[in-house]
Coordinates of C-alpha atoms in Angstrom, one line a residue:
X243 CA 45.1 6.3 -30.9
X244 CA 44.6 7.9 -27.4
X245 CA 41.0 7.1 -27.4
X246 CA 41.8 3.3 -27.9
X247 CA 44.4 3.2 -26.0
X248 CA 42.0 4.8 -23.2
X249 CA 39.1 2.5 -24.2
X250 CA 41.9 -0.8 -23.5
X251 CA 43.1 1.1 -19.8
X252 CA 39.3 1.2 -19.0
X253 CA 38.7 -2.1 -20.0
X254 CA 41.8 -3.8 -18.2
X255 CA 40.7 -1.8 -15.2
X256 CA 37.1 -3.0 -15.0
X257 CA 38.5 -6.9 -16.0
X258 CA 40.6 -6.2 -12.8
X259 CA 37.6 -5.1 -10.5
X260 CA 35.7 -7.9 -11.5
X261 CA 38.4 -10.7 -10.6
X262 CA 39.1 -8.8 -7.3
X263 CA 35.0 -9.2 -6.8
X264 CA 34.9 -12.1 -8.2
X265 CA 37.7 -13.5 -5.4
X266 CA 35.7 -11.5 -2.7
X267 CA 32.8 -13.6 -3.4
X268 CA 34.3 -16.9 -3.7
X269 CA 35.8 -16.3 -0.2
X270 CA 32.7 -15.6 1.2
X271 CA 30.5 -18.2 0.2
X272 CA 33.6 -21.0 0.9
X273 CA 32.8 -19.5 4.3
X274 CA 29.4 -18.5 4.9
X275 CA 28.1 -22.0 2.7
X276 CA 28.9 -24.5 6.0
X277 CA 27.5 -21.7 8.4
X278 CA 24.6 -21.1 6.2
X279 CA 23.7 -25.4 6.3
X280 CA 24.3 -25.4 10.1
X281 CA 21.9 -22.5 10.3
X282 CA 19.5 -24.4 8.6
X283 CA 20.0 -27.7 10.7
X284 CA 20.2 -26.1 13.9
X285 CA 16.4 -24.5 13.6
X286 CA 15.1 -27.9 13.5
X287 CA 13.6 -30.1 16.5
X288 CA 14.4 -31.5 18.2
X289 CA 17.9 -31.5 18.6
X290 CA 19.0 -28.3 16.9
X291 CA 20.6 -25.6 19.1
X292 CA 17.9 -23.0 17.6
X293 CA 15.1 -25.2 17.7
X294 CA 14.1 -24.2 21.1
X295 CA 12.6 -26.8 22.1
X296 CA 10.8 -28.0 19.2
X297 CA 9.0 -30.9 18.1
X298 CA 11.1 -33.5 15.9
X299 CA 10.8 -31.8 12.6
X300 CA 9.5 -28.7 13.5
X301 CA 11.4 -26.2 11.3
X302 CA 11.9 -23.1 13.5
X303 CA 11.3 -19.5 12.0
X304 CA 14.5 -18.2 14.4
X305 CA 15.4 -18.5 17.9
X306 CA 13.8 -14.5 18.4
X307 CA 11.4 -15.0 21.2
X308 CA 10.8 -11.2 21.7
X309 CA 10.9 -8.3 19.2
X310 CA 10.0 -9.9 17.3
X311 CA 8.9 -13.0 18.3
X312 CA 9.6 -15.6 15.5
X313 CA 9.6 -19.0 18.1
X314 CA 7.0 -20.6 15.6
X315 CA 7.1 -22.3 12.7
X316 CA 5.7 -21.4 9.4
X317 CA 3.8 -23.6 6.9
X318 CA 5.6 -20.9 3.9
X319 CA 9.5 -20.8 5.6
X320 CA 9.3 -24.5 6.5
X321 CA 8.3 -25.8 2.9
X322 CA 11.2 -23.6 1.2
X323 CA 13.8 -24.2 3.8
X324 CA 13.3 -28.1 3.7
X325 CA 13.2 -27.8 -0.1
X326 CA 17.1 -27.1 -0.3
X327 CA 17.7 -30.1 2.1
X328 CA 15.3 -31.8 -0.6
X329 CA 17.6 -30.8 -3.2
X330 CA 20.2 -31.7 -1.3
X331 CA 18.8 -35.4 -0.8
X332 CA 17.7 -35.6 -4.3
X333 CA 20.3 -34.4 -6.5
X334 CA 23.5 -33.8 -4.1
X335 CA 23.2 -37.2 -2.9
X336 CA 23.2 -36.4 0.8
X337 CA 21.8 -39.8 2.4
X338 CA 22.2 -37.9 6.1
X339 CA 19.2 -35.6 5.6
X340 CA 16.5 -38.5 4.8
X341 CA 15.7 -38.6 8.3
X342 CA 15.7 -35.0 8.7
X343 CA 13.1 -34.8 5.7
X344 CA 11.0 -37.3 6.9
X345 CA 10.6 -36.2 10.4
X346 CA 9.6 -32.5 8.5
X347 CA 7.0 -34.9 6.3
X348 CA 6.0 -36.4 9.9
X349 CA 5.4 -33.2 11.3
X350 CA 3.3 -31.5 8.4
X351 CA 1.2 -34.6 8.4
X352 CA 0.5 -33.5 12.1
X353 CA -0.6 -29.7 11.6
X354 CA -2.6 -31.1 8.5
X355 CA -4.7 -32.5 10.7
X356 CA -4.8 -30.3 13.5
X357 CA -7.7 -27.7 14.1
X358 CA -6.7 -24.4 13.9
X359 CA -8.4 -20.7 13.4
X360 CA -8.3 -21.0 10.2
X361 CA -10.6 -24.4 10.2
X362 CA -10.1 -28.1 10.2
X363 CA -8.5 -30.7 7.8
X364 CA -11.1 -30.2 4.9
X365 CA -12.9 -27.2 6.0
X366 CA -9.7 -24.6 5.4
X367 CA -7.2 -25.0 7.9
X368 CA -4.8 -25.9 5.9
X369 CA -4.4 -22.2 5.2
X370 CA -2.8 -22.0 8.7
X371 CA -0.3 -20.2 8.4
X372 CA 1.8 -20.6 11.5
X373 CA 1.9 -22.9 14.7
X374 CA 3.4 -23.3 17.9
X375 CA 6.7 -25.7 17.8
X376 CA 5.3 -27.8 19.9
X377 CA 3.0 -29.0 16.9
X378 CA -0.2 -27.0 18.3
X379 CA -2.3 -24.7 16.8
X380 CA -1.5 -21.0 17.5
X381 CA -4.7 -19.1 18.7
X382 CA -3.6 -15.5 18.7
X383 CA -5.2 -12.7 16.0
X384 CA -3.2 -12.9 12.6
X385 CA -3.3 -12.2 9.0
X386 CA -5.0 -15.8 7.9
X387 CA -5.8 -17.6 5.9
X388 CA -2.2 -17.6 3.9
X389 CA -3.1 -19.6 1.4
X390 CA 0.7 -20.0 -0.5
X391 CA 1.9 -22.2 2.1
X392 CA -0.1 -26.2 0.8
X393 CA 1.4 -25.0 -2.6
X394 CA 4.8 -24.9 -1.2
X395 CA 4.6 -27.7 0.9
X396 CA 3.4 -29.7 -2.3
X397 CA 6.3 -28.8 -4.4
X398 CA 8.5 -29.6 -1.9
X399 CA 7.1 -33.2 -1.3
X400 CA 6.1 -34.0 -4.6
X401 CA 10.0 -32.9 -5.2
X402 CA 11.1 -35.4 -2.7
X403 CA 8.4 -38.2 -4.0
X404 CA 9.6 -38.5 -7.2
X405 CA 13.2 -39.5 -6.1
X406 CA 11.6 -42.4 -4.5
X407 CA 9.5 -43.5 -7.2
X408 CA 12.1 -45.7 -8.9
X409 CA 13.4 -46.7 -5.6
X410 CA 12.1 -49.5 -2.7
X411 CA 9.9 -46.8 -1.5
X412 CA 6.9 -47.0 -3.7
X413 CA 5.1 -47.4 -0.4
X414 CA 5.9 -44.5 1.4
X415 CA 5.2 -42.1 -1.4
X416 CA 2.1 -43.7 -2.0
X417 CA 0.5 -44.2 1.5
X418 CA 2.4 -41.1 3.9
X419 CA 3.9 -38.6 0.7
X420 CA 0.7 -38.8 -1.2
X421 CA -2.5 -37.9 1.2
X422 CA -0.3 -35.4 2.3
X423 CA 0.5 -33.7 -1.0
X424 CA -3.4 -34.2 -2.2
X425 CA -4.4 -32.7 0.6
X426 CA -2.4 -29.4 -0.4
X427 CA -3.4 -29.8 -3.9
X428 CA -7.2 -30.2 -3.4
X429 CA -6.8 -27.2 -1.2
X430 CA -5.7 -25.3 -3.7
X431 CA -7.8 -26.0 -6.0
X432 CA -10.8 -24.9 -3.7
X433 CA -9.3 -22.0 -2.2
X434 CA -6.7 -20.4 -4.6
X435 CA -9.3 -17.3 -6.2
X436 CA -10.3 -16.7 -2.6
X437 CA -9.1 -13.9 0.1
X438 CA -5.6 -14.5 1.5
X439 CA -2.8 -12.4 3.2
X440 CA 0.4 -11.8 1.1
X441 CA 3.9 -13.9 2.3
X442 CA 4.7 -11.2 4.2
X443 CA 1.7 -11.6 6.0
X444 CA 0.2 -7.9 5.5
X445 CA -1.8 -7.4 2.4
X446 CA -5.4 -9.1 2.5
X447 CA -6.6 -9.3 -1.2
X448 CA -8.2 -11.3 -3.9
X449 CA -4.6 -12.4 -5.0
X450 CA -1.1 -12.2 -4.5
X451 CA 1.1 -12.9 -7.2
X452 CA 4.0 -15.3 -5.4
X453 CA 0.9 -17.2 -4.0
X454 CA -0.7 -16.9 -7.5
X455 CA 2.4 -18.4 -9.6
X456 CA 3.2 -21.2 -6.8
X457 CA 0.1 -22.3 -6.5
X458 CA 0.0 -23.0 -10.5
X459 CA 3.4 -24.7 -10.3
X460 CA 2.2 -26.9 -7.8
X461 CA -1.5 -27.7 -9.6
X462 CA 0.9 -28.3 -12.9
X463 CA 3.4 -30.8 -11.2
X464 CA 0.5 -32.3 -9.0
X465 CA -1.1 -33.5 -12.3
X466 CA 1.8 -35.5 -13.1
X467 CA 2.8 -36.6 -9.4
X468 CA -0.8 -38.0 -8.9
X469 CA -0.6 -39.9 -12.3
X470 CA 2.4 -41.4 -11.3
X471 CA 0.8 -43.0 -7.9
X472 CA -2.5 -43.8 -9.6
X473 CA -4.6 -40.9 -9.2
X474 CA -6.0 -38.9 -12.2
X475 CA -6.6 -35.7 -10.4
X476 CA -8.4 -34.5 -13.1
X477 CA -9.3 -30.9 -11.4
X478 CA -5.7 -30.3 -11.0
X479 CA -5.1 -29.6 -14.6
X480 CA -8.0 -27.4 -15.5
X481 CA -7.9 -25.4 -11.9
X482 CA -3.3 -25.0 -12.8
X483 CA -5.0 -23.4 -16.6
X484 CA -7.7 -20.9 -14.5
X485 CA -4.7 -19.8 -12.3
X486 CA -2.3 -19.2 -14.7
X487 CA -4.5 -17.0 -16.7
X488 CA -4.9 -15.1 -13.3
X489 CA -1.2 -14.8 -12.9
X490 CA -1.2 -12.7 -16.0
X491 CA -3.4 -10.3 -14.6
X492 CA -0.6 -9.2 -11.8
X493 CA 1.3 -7.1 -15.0
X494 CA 1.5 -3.7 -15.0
X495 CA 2.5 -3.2 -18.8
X496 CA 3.1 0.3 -18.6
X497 CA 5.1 0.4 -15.4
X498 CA 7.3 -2.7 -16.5
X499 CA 6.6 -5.1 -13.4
X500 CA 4.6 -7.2 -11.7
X501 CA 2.2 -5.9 -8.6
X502 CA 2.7 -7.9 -5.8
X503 CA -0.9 -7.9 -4.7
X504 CA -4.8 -7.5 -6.0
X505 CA -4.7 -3.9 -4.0
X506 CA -2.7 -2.7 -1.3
X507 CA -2.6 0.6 -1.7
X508 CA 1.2 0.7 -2.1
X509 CA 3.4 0.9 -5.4
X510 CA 2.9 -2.6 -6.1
X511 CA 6.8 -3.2 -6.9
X512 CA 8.1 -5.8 -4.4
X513 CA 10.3 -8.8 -3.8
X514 CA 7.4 -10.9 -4.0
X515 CA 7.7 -11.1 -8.2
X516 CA 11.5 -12.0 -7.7
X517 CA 10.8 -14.5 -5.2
X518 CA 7.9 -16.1 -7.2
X519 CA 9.9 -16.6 -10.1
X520 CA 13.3 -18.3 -8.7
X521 CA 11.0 -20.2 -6.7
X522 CA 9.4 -21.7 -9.9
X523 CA 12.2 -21.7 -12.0
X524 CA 12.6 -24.6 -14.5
X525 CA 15.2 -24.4 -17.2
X526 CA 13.4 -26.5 -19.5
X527 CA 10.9 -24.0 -20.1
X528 CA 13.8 -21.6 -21.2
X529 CA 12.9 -18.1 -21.0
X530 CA 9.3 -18.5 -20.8
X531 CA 7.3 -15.5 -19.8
X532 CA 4.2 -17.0 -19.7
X533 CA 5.2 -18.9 -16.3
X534 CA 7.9 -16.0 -15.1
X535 CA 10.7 -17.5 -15.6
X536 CA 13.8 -15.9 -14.2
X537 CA 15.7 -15.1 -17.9
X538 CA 12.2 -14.2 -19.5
X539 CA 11.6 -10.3 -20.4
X540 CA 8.7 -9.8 -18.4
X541 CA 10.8 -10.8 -15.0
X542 CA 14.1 -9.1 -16.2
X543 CA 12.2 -5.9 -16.5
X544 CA 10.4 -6.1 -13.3
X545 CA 13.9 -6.9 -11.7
X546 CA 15.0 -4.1 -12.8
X547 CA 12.4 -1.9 -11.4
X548 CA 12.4 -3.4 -8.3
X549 CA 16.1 -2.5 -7.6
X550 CA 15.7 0.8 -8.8
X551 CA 13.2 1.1 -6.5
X552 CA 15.5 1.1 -3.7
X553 CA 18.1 4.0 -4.9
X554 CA 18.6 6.7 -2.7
X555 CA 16.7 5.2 0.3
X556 CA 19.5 3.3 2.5
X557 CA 21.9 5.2 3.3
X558 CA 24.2 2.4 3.3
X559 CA 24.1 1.5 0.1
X560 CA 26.8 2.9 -2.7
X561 CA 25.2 5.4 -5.0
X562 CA 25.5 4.5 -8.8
X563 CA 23.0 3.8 -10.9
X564 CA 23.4 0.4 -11.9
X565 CA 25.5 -0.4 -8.7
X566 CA 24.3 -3.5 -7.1
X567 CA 22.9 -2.6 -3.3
X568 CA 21.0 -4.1 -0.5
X569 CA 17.2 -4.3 -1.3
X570 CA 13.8 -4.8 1.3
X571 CA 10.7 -6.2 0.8
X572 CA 9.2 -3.1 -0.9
X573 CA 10.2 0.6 -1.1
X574 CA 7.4 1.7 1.5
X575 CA 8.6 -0.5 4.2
X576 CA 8.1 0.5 7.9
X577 CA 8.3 -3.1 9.4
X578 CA 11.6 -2.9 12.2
X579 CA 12.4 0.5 10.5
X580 CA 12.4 -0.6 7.3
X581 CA 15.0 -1.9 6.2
X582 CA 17.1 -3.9 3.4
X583 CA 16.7 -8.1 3.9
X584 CA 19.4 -10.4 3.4
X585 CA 16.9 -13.0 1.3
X586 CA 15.4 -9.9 -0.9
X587 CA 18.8 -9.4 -1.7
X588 CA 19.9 -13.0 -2.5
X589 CA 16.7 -13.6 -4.2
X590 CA 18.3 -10.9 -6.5
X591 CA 21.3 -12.3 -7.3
X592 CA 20.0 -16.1 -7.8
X593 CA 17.3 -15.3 -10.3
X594 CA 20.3 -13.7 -12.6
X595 CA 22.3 -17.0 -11.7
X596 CA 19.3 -18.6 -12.9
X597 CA 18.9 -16.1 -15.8
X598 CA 22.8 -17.1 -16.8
X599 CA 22.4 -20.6 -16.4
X600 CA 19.2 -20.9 -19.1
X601 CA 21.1 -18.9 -21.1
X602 CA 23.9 -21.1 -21.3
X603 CA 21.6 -23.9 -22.1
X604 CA 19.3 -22.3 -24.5
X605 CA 22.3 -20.6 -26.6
X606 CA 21.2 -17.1 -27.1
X607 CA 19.6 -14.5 -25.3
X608 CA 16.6 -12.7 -27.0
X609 CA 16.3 -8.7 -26.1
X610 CA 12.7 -7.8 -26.6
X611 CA 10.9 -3.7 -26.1
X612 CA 10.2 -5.4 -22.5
X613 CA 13.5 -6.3 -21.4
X614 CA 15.6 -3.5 -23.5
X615 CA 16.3 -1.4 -20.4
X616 CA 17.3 -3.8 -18.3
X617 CA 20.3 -5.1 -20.9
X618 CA 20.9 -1.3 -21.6
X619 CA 22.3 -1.1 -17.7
X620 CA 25.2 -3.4 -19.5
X621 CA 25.9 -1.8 -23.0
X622 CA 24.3 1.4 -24.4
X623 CA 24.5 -0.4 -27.9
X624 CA 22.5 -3.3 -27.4
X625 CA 19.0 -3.4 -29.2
X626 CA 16.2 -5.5 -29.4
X627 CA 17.4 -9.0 -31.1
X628 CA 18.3 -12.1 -30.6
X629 CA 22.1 -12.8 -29.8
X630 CA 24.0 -16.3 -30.5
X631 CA 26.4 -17.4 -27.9
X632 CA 29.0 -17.0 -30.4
X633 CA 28.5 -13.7 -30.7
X634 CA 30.4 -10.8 -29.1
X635 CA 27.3 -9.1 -27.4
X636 CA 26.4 -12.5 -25.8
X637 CA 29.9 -12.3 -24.4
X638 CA 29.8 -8.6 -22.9
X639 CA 26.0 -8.8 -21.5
X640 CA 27.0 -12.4 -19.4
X641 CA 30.0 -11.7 -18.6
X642 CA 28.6 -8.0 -17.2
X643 CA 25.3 -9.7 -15.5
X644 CA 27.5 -12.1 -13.6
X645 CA 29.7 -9.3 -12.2
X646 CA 26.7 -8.0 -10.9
X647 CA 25.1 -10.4 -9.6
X648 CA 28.1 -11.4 -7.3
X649 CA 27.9 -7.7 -6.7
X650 CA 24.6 -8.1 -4.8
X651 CA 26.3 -11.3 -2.7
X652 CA 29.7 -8.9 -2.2
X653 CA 27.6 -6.0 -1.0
X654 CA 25.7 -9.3 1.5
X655 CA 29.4 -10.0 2.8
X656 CA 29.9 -6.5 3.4
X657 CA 27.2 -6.4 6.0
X658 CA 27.4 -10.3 7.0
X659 CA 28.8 -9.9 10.8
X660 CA 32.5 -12.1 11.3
X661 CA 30.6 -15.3 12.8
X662 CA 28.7 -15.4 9.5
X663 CA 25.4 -15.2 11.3
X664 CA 22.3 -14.1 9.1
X665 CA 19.4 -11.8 10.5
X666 CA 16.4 -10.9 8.7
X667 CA 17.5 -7.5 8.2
X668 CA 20.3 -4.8 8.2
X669 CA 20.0 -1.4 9.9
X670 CA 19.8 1.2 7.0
X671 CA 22.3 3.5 8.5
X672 CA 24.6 1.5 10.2
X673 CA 24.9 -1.8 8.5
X674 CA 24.4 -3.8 11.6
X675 CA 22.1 -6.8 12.2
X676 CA 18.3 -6.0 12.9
X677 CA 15.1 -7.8 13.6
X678 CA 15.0 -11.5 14.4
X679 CA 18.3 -12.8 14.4
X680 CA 19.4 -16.2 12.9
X681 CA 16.4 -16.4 10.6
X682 CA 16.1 -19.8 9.3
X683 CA 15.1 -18.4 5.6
X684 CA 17.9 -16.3 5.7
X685 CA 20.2 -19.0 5.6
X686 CA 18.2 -20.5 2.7
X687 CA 18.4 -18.0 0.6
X688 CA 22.2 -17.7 1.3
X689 CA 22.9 -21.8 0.1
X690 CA 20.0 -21.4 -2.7
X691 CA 22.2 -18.0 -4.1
X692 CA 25.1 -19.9 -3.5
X693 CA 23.9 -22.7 -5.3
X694 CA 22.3 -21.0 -8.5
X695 CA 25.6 -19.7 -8.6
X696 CA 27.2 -22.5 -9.5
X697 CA 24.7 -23.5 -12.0
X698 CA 22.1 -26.1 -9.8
X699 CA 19.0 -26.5 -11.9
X700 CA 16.1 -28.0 -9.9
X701 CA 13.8 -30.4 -10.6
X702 CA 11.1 -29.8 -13.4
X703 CA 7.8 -29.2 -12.7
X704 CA 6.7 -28.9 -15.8
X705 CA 6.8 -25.2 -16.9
X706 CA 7.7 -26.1 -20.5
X707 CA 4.9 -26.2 -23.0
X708 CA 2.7 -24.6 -20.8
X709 CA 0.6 -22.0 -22.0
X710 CA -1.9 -19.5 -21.0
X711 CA -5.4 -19.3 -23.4
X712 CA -7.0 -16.9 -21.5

């Protein structure tokens, strides 16, 4: 009797933790949502206060002209930040951003074409990976070519194209959407098994897996897009097979994750798995782990050993073992002191959003030898199987993931200063901002966490039915 009647105290008390977290969280995001959407609008030129300056759609990396100096735009943050306004456009029905979108499409069209270190409009440069915001090419030593970006930049257009098929715009996607997006695609196709620099611009290698699994989401939905306006692209199909055979390579079995890079010389466990698969997440492929998806065994488990990673090294963060803390880019981090990053840690939480919402659709959730210890963090009893939604243990494992996810966006509010401005990082020790300051990905991340929370499901690109015959 005392033992149940202790079991139903602990029980009430953890019920009551989560609706006090749960409240925490909703407050934040009703705030920080409207502050995270201006801080996306405002880094974009012309007119935006953060813009500096810039060209008309010219999305700015952050107004930080000096340690560090992110007054640029980026081919990579430009093509994920004007994704959510695509989004936005596409499904949220926001008629006010069509003109933002297609000054952005205006403005790629331009650095497509414009000569750069990295080479000219079919001889490479489209692997630029950064210009000046006043649409010319930035001539400095860097880490190029970067060759993720003309994937991005392809799903994000071909995103926006097919929400104009059906419409009176047949002839925009067809004569300004689609050179544009071949371009990115043919460059893909050339250059994808070929040196480039990691997203975080530091690792030079054969292959980088978030480059690796965009780039085959983008060859996969460019075979459809370029059917659609007439164009077989019949490479597309047959280079999207070659790369997702490569993309397989990138798992370490034995350690449970995915390296982030062909070499390195580091652990290998970094936010650049997490970020590949919410960025190509597709809930009609369910929990496929052949294409990463964000519920599938193979990403659950490397979640898990990415967080873990990050125990015991900020002294910031709470202490528990399956609490939900701040994460960085990668445990051997120096970059600015090294420290945890608002978008590693919403990337967290929104591909266990993501995670919750394919599980809702698909009915069950399947517990395999590779995902075992990440569902043992939320009941010591669970075992491999495959459990209804009827069932009780479907019950306790969702309703426990979704606490902690919105413990990774509580722990974000903690450390989110009171104007609801976003950095790119957080001081270790003392919680405050660090680095550049309004980064325009930062915001991103916030609305796409935000949004995954409330169940958003992109557009398809065709993950379903895929597989890899290697």
């Amino acid at each position: 009797m005392a033992f149940t009647i202790t079991a139903s105290l602990v029980a009430i008390g953890l019920a009551a933790f989560a609706k006090a977290q749960s409240s925490t969280v909703e407050a934040y995001i009703s705030s920080e949502s409207p502050i995270a959407q201006a801080g996306i609008l405002a880094a974009i030129g012309p007119d935006g206060e953060n813009s500096g300056g810039a060209a008309a759609g010219v999305i700015v990396a952050s107004p930080s002209d000096s340690d560090p100096d992110y007054l640029y735009t980026w081919t990579r943050d430009a093509a994920l930040v004007s994704r959510v306004l695509v989004d936005q456009f596409t499904q949220g029905g926001d008629s006010s951003l069509q003109s933002v979108i297609e000054s952005y499409v205006s403005a790629q069209d331009t650095l497509q074409h414009l000569d750069n270190p990295s080479g000219g409009y079919d001889s490479g440069g489209l692997g630029e990976p950064k210009f000046n915001i006043d649409l010319t090419a930035f001539t400095d030593a860097w880490g190029r070519p970067q060759t993720d970006g003309p994937a991005l930049r392809a799903l994000t257009l071909i995103t926006y194209g097919n929400s104009l098929q059906s419409g009176d715009n047949s002839s925009y996607v067809t004569d300004t959407l689609w050179p544009i997006i071949k371009a990115d695609l043919d460059y893909v196709v050339q250059y994808w098994n070929q040196q480039t620099f990691d997203l975080w611009e530091e690792v030079q290698s054969s292959g980088s897996f978030f480059t690796t699994v965009v780039q085959h989401a983008a060859l996969r939905q460019g075979v459809s897009f370029a059917s659609a306006v007439g164009d077989d692209g019949p490479s597309y199909s047959s280079a999207a097979d070659s790369v997702l055979c490569t993309a397989q390579s990138f798992w370490n079995e034995d350690g449970g994750y995915f390296n982030a890079n062909q070499g390195g010389g580091r652990s290998g466990i970094d936010n650049n798995a997490v970020l590949a698969s919410i960025h190509t997440f597709d809930v009609e492929a369910g929990c496929d782990s052949n294409t990463f998806q964000p519920c599938s065994d193979r990403a659950l488990s490397n979640l898990k050993v990415y967080v873990d990673s990050f125990r015991g090294l900020y002294s910031i963060n709470p202490t528990g073992d399956t609490d939900a803390i701040l994460t960085g880019r990668y445990k051997e981090d120096s970059y600015q002191g090294g420290n945890p990053w608002y978008l590693n840690t919403f990337a967290v939480a929104e591909q266990l959003y993501d995670a919750l919402t394919t599980w809702d659709q698909v009915g069950s959730i399947d517990v395999t030898s590779t995902s075992l210890a990440f569902f043992q963090q939320f009941s010591d009893s669970i075992a491999e199987g495959s459990y209804d939604s009827s069932s009780d243990e479907y019950s306790t494992l969702t309703s426990a993931i979704h606490d902690w996810a919105d413990g990774f966006i509580e722990i974000i509010a903690n450390y989110t200063p009171s104007d609801g401005s976003l950095a790119e990082q957080i001081k270790k020790d003392s919680g405050e901002p660090a680095s550049a300051l309004d980064l325009t990905w930062s915001y991103a991340s916030a609305v796409t966490a935000f949004n995954a929370r409330d169940g958003f499901v992109p557009a398809s690109w065709g993950a379903a039915n895929v597989t890899a015959s290697c």
